[in-house]
Coordinates of C-alpha atoms and ligand atoms in Angstrom, one line a residue:
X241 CA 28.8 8.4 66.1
X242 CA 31.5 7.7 63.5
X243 CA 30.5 3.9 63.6
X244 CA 26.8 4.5 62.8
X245 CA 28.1 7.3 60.3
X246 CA 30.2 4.6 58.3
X247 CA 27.2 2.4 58.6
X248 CA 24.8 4.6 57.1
X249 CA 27.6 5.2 54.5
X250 CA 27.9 1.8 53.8
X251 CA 23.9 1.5 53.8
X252 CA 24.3 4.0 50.6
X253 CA 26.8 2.9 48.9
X254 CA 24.9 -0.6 48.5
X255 CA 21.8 1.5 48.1
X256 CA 23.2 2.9 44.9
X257 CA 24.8 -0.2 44.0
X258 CA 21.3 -1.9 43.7
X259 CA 20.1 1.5 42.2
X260 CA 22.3 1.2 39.5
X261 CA 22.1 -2.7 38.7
X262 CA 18.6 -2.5 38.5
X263 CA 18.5 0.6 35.6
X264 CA 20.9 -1.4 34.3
X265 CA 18.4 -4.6 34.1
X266 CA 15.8 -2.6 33.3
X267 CA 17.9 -0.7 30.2
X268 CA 18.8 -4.4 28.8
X269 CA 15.6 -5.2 29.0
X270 CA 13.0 -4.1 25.8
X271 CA 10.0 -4.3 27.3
X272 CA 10.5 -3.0 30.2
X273 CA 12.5 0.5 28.9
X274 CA 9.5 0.9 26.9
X275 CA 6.8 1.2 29.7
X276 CA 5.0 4.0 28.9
X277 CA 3.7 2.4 26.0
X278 CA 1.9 -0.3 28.0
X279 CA -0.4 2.8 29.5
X280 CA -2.3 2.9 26.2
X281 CA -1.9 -0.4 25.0
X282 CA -5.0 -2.5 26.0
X283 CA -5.2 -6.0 24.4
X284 CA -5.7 -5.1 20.0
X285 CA -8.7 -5.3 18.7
X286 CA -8.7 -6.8 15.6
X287 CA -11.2 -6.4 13.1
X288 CA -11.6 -8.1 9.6
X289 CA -14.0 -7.1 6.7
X290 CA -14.4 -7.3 3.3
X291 CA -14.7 -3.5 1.0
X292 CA -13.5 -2.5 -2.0
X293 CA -13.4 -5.9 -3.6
X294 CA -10.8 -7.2 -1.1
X295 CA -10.4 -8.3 2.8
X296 CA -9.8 -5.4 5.3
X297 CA -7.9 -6.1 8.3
X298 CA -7.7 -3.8 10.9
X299 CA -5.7 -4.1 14.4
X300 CA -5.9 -1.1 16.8
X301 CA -4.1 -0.9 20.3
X302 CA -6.7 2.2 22.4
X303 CA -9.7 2.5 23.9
X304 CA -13.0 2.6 22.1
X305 CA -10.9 0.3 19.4
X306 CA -14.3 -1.2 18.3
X307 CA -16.1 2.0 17.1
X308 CA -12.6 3.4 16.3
X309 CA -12.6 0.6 13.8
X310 CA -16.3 0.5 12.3
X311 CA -15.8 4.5 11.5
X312 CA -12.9 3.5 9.1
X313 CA -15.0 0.8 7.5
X314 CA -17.6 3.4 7.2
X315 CA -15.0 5.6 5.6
X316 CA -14.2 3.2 3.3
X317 CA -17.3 2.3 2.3
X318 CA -18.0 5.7 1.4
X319 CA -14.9 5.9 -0.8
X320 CA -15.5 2.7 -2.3
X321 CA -19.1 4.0 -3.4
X322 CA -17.9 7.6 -4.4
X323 CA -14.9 5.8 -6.7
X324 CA -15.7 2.3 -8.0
X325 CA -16.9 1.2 -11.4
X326 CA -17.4 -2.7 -10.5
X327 CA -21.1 -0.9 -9.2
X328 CA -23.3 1.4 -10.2
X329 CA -23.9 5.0 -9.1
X330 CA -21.2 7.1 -7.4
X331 CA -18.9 9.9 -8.8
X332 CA -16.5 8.3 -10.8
X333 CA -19.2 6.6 -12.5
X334 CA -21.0 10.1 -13.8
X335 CA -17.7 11.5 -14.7
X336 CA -17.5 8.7 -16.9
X337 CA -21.0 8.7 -18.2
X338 CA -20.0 12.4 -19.3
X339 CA -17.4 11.9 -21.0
X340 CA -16.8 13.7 -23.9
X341 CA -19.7 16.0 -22.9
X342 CA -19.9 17.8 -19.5
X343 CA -17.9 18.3 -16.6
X344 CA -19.3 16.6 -13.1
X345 CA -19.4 17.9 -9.9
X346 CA -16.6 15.7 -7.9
X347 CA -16.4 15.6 -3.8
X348 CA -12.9 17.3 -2.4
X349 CA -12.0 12.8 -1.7
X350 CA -12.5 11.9 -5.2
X351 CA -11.4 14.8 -7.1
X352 CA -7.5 14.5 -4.4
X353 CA -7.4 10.6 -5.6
X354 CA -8.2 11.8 -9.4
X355 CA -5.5 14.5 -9.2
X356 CA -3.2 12.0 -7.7
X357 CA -4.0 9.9 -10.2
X358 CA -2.9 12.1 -12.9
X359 CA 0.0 13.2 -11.1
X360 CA 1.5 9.6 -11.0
X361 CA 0.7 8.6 -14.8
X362 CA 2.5 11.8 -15.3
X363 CA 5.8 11.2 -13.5
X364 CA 5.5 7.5 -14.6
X365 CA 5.3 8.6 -18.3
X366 CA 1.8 6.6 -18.7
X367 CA 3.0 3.3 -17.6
X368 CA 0.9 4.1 -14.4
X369 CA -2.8 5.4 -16.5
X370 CA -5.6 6.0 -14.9
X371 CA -7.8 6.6 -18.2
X372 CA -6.7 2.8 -18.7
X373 CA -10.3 2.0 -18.2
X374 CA -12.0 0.5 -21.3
X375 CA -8.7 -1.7 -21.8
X376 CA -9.2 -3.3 -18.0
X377 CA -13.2 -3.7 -18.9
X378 CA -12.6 -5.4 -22.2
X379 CA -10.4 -7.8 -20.3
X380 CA -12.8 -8.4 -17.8
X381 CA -10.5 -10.2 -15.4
X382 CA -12.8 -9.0 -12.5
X383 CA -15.6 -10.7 -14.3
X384 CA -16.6 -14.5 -14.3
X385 CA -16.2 -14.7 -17.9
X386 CA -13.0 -12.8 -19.2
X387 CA -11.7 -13.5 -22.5
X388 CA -8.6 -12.3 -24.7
X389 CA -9.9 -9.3 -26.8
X390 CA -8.5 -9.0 -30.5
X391 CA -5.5 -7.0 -31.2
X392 CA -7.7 -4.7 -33.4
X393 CA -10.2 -4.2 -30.4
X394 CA -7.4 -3.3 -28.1
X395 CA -5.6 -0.8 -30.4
X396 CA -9.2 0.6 -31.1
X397 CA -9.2 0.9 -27.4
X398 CA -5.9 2.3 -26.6
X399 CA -7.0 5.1 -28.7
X400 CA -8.9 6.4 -25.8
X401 CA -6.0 5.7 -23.2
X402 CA -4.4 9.3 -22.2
X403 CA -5.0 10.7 -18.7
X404 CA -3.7 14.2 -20.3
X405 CA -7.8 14.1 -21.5
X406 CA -8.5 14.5 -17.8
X407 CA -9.4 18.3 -17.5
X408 CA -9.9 19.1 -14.0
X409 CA -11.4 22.6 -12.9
X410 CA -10.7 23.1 -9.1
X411 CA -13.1 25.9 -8.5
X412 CA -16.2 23.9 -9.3
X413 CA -14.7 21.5 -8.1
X414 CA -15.3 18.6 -10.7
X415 CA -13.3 17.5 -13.9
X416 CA -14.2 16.1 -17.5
X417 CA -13.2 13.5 -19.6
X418 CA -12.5 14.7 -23.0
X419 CA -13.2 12.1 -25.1
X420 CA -16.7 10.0 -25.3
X421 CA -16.0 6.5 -24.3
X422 CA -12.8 7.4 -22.1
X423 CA -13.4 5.6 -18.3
X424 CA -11.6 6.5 -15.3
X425 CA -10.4 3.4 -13.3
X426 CA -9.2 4.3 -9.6
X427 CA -8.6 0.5 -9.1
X428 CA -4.6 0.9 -9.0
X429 CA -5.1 3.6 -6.4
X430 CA -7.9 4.1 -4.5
X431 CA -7.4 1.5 -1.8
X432 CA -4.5 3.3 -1.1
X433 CA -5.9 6.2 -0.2
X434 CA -8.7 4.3 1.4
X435 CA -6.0 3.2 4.3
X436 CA -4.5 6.7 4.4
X437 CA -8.0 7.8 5.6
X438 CA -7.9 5.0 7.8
X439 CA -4.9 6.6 9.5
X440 CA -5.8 10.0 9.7
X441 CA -8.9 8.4 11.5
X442 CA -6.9 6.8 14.0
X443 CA -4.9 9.9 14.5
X444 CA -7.7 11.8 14.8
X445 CA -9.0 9.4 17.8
X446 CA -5.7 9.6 19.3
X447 CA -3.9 6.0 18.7
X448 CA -1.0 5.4 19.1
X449 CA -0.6 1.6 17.6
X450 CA -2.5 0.2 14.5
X451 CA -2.3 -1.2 11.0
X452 CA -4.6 -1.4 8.5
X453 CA -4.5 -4.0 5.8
X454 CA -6.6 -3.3 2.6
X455 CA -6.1 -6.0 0.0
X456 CA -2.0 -6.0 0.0
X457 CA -2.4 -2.0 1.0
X458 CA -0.5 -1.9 4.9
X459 CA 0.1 1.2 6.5
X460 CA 1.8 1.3 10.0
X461 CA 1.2 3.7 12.7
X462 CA 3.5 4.1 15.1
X463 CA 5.3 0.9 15.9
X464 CA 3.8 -2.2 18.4
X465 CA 2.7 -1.2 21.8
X466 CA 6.1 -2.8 23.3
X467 CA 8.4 -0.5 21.1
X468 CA 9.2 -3.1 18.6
X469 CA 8.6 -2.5 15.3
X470 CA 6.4 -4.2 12.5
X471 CA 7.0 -6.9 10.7
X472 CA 5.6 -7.1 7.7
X473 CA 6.1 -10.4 5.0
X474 CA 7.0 -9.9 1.1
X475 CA 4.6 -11.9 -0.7
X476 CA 6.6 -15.0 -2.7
X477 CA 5.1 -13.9 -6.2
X478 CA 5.2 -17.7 -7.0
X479 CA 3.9 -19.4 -3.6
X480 CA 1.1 -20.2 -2.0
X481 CA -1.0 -17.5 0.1
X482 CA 1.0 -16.4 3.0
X483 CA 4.7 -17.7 1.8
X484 CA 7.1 -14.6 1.8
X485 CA 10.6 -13.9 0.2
X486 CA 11.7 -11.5 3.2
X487 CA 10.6 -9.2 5.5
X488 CA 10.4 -5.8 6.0
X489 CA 10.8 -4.2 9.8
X490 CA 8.8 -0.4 9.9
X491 CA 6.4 1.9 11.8
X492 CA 4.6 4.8 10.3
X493 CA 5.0 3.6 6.6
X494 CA 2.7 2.2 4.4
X495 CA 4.1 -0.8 2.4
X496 CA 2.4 -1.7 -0.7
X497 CA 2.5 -4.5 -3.2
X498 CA 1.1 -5.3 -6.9
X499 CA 1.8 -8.4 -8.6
X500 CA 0.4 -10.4 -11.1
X501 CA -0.3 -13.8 -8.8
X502 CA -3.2 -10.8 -7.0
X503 CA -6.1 -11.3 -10.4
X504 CA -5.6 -13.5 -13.5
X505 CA -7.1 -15.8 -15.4
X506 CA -5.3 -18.6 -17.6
X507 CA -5.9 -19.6 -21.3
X508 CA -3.7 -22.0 -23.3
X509 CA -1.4 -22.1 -20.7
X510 CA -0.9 -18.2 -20.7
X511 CA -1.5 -15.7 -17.1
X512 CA -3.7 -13.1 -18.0
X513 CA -3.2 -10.7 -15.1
X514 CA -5.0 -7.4 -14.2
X515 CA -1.9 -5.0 -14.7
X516 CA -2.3 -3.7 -17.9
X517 CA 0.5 -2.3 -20.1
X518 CA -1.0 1.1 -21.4
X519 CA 1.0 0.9 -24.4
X520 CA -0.1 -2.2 -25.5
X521 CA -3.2 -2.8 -23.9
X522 CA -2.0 -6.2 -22.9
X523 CA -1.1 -7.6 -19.9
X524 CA 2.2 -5.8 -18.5
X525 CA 5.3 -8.0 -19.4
X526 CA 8.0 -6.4 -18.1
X527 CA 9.8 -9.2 -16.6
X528 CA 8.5 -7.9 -13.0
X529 CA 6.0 -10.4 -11.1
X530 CA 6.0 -8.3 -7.7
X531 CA 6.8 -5.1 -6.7
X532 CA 6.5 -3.6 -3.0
X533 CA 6.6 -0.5 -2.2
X534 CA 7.6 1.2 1.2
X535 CA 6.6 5.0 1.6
X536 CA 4.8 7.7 3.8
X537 CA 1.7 7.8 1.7
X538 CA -0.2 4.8 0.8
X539 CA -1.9 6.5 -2.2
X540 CA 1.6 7.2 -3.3
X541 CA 3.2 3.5 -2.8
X542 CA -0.3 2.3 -4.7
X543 CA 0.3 4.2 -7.8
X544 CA 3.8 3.5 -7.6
X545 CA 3.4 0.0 -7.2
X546 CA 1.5 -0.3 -10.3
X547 CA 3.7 2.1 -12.4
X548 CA 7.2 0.7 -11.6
X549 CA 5.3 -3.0 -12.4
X550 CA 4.6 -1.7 -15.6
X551 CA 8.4 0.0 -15.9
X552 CA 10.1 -3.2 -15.5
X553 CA 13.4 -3.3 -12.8
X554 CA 15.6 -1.0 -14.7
X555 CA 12.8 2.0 -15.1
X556 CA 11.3 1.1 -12.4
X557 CA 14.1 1.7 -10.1
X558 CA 15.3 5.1 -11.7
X559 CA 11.6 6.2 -11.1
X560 CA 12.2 5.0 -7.2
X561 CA 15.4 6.7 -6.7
X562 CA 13.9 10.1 -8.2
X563 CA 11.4 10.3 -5.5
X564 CA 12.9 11.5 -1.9
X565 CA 11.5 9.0 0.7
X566 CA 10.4 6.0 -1.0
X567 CA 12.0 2.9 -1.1
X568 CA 10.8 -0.8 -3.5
X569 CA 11.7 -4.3 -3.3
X570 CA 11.6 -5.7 -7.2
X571 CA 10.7 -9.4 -7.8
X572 CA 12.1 -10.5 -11.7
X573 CA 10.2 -13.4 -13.7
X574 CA 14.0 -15.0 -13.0
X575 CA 13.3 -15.2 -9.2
X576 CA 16.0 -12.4 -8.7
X577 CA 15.1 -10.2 -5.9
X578 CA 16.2 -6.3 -5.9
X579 CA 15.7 -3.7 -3.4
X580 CA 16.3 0.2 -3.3
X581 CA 19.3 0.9 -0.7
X582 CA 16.8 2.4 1.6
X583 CA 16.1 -0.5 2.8
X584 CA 19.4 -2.5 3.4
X585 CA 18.7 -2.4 7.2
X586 CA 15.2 -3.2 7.3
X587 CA 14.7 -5.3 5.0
X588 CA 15.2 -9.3 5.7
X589 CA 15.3 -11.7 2.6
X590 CA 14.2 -14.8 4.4
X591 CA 13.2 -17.2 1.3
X592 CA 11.9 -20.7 2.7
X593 CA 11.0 -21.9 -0.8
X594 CA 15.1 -21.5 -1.6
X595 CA 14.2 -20.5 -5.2
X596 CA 14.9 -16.7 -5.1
X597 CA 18.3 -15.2 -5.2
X598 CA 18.6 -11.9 -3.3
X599 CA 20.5 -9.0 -5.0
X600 CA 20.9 -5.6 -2.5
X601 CA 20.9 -2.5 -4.8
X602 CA 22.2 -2.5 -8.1
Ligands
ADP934 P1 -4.6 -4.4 -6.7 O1 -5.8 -3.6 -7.1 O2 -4.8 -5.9 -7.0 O3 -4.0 -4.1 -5.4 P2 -2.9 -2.6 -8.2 O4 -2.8 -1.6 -7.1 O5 -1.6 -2.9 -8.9 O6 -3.4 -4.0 -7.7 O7 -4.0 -2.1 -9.2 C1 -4.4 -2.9 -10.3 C2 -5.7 -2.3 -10.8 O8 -5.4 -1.0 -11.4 C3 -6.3 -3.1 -11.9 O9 -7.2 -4.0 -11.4 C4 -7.0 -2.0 -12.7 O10 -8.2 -1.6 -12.2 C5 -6.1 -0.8 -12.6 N1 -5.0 -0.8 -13.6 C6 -4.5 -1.8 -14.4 N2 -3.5 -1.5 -15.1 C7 -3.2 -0.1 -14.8 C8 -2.3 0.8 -15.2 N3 -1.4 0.6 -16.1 N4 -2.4 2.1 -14.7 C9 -3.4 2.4 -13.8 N5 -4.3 1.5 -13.3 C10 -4.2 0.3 -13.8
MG935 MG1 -1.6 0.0 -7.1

């Protein structure tokens, strides 16, 4: 009896021996501790488009990713009809027609973008203006044939540059321009909110794992169906398409970038970008060639990415540092790259073309 007792004692000692080297294995290893993320993650479906001007990329880890997928672009295409002013119809388009006359009706989608809109050219003090309309049309970089206006058209136009002339009534619910030949342009920030939509739609559908991708807009949900997290590349201002400066590691943030290698035309050797300086009605030159910005709302890190290009590094940054939970990665004209201290551990500057110099927080 004692014998086969000590045997059977013996039997569970190496029992838990192999027990416990195995949870050890399995705790070393990354994939593995994160198995119950392989119950939803099916192969992505990836889905590219083209909406709102610009390429939409879409990856989705779930079930039903396909019609998950062509509900977002339907979304979007919605938006983009509701907001644009590179087509006709759609509500942006009356409220601009009206101005200086009547107030228009405005869906609860446009009239949230519009408000945000406001909100951000407040806090930015007007660097970030969304009445900067007739200055962006006179340029026409969106056009096939844009030209440099004259310094009397533009200050003629600036006249009609203040988003305080933005009167919005919430019970109708609609809002007025004030002034005849004031025009709303959503361009700095309507794609942003066009990929928060696209989130709340995957949330809605119960994913777990995605990205959307709309024309430099990313949002991140969750992280990658094997518990690692996103990786997402900094644009190199100054290099070809898909050459970055660094990279930034994230889930659930949207990451958002505005730079003046996105739209420009050249003349006598000069960039003519489509960021446009509301003070001057020129193109912004304040030293800044990219900005990225990493946040919880992608409506917010659009308008922000705009504004703090306009603000130049030193505004710019004070504007960041103001506003709890968002973080920006600056790019100078002088190849200096600056980010917010946010991101000291998730950001990677990683710059194969050896020409940028990288400078943690100020
Ligand atoms: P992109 O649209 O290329 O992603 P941005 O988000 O920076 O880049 O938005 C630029 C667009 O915003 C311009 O094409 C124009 O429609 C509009 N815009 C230009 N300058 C300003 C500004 N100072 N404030 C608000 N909107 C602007
Ligand atoms: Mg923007």
């Amino acid at each position: 009896m004692k014998y086969i007792k000590g045997e059977a004692n013996m039997r569970k000692k190496i029992l838990l021996l192999i027990i416990v080297l195995v949870t050890i294995y399995l705790s070393s290893c990354s994939k593995l501790e994160n198995l119950p993320y392989m119950n939803f993650g099916t192969e992505p479906y990836e889905n590219v488009d083209y909406a709102m001007g610009t390429v939409i990329s879409q990856r989705i880890y779930s079930n039903n990713a396909e019609e998950i997928s062509k509900k977002v672009m339907d979304k979007i295409r919605q938006i983009e009809e509701d907001m644009t002013i590179n087509k006709p119809g759609g509500e942006i388009n009356r409220l601009n027609d009206s101005a200086g006359r009547d107030f228009v009706k405005l869906s609860e989608d446009t009239l949230y973008v519009l408000e945000k809109a406001k909100e951000f050219s407040k806090i930015s003090n007007g660097a970030f203006d969304v009445t900067v309309g007739p200055i962006v049309k006179e340029w026409g970089v969106f056009t096939d044939n844009p030209s440099v206006p004259s310094m009397e058209r533009l200050q003629d136009l600036l006249n009609l540059v203040n988003y305080e002339d933005i009167i919005i009534d919430k019970n109708m619910p609609g809002a007025k321009l004030q002034k005849n030949g004031q025009l709303v342009d959503l361009g700095g920030i309507a794609k942003g909110f066009a990929a928060d939509e696209a989130i709340d739609i995957y949330k809605q559908h119960n994913v777990k794992s995605a990205f959307i991708n709309i024309g430099g807009n990313i949002v991140l949900l969750g992280d990658k169906p094997d518990g690692s997290l996103w990786k997402v590349g900094v644009r190199n201002p100054r290099g070809p398409e898909g050459s970055y400066i660094g990279i930034i590691s994230a889930k659930d943030k949207a990451i958002v970038s505005s730079g003046d290698y996105q739209r420009y035309f050249e003349k006598d050797g000069i960039r003519y970008h489509h960021i446009i300086d509301p003070r001057t009605g020129y193109p912004s030159d304040s030293g800044l060639i990219g900005t990225t910005i990493v946040s919880e709302l992608s409506i917010d890190a659009d308008a922000l990415s705009t504004a703090t290009f306009v603000l130049g590094l030193e505004k710019g940054m004070d504007l960041i540092e103001k506003i709890e939970g968002v973080e920006a990665i600056f790019i100078t004209r002088d190849k200096k790259v600056y980010i917010t201290g946010g991101l000291v551990n998730s950001f990677e500057f990683e710059d194969d073309s050896n020409e940028y110099e990288y400078v943690k927080k100020r």
